[in-house]
Structures are given as C-alpha cells and as structure tokens.
PDB file of C-alpha atoms in Angstrom:
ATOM      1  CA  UNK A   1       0.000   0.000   0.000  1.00  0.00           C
ATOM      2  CA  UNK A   2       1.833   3.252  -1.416  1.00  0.00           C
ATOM      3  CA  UNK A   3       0.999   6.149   0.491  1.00  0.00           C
ATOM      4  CA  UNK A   4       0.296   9.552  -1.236  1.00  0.00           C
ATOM      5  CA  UNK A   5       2.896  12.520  -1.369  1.00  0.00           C
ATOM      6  CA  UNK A   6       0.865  14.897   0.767  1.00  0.00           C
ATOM      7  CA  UNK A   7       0.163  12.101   3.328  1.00  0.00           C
ATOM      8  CA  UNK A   8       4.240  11.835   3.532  1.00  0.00           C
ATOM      9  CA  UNK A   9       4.695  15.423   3.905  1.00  0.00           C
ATOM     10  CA  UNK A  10       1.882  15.895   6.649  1.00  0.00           C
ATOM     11  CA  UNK A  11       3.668  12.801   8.285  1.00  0.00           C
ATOM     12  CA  UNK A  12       7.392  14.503   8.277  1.00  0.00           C
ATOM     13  CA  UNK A  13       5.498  17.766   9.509  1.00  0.00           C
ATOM     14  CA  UNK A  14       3.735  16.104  12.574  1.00  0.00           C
ATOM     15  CA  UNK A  15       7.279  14.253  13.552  1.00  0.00           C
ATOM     16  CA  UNK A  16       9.087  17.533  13.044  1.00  0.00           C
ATOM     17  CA  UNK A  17       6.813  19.679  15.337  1.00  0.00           C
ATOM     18  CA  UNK A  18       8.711  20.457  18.536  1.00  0.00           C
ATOM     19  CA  UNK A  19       6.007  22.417  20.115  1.00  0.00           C
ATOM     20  CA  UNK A  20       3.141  20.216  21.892  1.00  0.00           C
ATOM     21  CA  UNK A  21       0.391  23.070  21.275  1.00  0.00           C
ATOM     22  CA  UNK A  22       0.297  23.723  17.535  1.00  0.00           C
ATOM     23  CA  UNK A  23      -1.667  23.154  14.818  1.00  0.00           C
ATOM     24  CA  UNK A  24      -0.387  21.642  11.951  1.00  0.00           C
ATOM     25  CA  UNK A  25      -1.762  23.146   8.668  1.00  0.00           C
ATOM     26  CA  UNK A  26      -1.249  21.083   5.438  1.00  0.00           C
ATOM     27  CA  UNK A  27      -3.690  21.223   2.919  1.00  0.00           C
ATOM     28  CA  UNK A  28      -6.626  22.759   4.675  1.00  0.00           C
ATOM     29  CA  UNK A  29      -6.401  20.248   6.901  1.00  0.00           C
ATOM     30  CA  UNK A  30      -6.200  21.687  10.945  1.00  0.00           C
ATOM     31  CA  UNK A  31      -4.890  18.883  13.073  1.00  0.00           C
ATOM     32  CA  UNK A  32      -4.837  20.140  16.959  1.00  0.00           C
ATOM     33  CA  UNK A  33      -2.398  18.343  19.262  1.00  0.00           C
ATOM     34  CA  UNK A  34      -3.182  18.639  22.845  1.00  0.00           C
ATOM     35  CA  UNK A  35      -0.532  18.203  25.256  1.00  0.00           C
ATOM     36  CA  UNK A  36      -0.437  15.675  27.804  1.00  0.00           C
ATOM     37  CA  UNK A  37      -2.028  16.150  30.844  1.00  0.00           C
ATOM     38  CA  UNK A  38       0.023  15.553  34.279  1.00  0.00           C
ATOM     39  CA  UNK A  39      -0.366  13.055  36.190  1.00  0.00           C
ATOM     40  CA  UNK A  40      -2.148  14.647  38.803  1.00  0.00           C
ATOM     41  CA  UNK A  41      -3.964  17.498  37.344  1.00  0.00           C
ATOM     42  CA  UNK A  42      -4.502  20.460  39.517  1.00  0.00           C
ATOM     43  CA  UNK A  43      -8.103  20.072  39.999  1.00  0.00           C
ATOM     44  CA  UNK A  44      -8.196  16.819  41.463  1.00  0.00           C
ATOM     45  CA  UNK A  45      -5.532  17.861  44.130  1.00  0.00           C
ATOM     46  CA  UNK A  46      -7.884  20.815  44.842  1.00  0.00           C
ATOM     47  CA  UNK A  47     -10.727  18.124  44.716  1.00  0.00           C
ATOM     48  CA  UNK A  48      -9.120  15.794  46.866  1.00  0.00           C
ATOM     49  CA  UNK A  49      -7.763  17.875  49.592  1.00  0.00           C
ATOM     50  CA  UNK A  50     -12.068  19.056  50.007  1.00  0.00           C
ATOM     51  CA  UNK A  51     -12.482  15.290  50.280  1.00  0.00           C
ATOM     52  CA  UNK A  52      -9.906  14.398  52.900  1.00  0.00           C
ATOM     53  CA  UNK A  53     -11.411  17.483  55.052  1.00  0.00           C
ATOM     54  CA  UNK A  54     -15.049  16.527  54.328  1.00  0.00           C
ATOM     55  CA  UNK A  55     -14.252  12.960  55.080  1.00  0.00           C
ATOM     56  CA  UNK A  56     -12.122  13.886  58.574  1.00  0.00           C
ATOM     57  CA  UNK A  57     -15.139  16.196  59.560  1.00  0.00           C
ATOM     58  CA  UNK A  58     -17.687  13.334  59.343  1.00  0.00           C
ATOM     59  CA  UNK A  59     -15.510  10.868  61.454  1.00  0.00           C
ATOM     60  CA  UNK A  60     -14.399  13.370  63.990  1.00  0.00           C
ATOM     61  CA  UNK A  61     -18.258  13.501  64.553  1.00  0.00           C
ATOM     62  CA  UNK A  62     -19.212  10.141  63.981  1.00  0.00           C
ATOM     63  CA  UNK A  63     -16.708   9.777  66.793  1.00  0.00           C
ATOM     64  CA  UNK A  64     -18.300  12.311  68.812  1.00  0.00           C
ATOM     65  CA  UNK A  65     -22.044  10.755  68.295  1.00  0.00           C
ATOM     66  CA  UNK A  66     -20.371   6.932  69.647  1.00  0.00           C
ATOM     67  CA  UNK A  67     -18.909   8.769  73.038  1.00  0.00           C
ATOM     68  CA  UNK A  68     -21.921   9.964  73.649  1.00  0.00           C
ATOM     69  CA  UNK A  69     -24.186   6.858  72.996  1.00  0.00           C
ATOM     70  CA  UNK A  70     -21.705   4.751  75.496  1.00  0.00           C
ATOM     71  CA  UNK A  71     -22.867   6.841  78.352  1.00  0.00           C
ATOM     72  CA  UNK A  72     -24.538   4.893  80.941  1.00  0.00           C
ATOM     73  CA  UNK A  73     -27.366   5.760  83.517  1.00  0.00           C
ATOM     74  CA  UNK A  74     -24.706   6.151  86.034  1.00  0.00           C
ATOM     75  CA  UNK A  75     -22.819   9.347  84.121  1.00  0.00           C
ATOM     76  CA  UNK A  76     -26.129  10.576  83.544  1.00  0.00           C
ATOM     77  CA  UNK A  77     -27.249  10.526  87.034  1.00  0.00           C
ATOM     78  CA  UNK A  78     -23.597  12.126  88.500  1.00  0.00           C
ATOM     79  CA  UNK A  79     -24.789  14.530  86.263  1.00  0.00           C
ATOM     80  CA  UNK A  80     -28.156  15.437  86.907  1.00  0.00           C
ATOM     81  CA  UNK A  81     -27.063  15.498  90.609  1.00  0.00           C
ATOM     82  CA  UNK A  82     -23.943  17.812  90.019  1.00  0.00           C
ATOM     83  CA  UNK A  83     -26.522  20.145  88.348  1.00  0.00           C
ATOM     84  CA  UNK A  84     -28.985  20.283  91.535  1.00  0.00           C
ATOM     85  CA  UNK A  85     -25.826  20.926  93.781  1.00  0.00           C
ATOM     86  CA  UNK A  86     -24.449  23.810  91.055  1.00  0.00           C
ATOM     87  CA  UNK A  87     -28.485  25.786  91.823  1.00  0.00           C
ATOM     88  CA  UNK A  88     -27.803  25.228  96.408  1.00  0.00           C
ATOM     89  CA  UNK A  89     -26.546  28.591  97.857  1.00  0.00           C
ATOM     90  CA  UNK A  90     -23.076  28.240  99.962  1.00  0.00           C
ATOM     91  CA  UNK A  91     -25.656  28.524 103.112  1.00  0.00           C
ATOM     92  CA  UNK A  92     -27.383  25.211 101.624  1.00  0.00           C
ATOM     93  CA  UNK A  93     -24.323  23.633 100.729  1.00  0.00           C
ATOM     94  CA  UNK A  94     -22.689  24.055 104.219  1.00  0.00           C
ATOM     95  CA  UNK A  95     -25.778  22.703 105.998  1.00  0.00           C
TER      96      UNK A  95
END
C-alpha cells in the first residue's frame, strides 16, 4: 500500500513539530495536538484535599455521636445530681 505525497509530507510535519500546542496546517487540513495532561492534574488535588477534610469532619463527629451513645445511667445521674448541687446557695451547701 503506497501512500500519497501529501500524506508523507503531513507525516514529516507532525514528527518535526517540537512544540506540543500547535496546529499543523497542510492542505486545509487543521490537526490540533493537545498536550499531555500531568499526572495529577490540579483540579483533582484541589478536589481531593475538600475530600480528605469533608471525610475527617464526618468521622471526627461520627466519633463524637459513639462517646456519647456509650454513656450509661450512672454518668447521667452524676450529672443530673452535680446540676442540683451547682443551683444550692453556699448557706445550703454548708448545711
């Protein structure tokens, strides 16, 4: 399978192009090479730093929520009692 003159020439001008944003013109034909995107584009780090802080925010208060549950009726009731001492005047508290 011979290949056409123009399709040769368009093929030495795409190997000979240095600069990774051009266009290549050759016969009214408009190629556009893109250059290749990083490995970790800048948008994803931006992304994934919001996920790792989203993600820390729910367990620190997932946490929270599971401290609270393993209360017993024992810390509730040293607290309720602590409360009614806090409202006794220093003459009630003496007595």
């Amino acid at each position: 399978m011979a290949s056409s003159p123009d399709e040769d020439s368009m093929t030495q001008s795409i190997c000979k192009n240095s600069d990774p944003n051009t266009e290549i013109e050759n016969s009214n034909i408009k190629i556009p090479i893109q250059r290749r995107r990083c490995r970790n584009p800048p948008e994803l780090e931006e992304t994934n730093k919001e996920m790792k802080k989203a993600f820390s925010t729910l367990n620190s208060e997932l946490y929270k929520q599971q401290t609270k549950d393993s209360e017993d009726n024992c810390d509730l009731y040293g607290k309720l009692l602590a409360k009614k001492l806090r409202q006794f005047t220093d003459i009630e508290k003496q007595e």
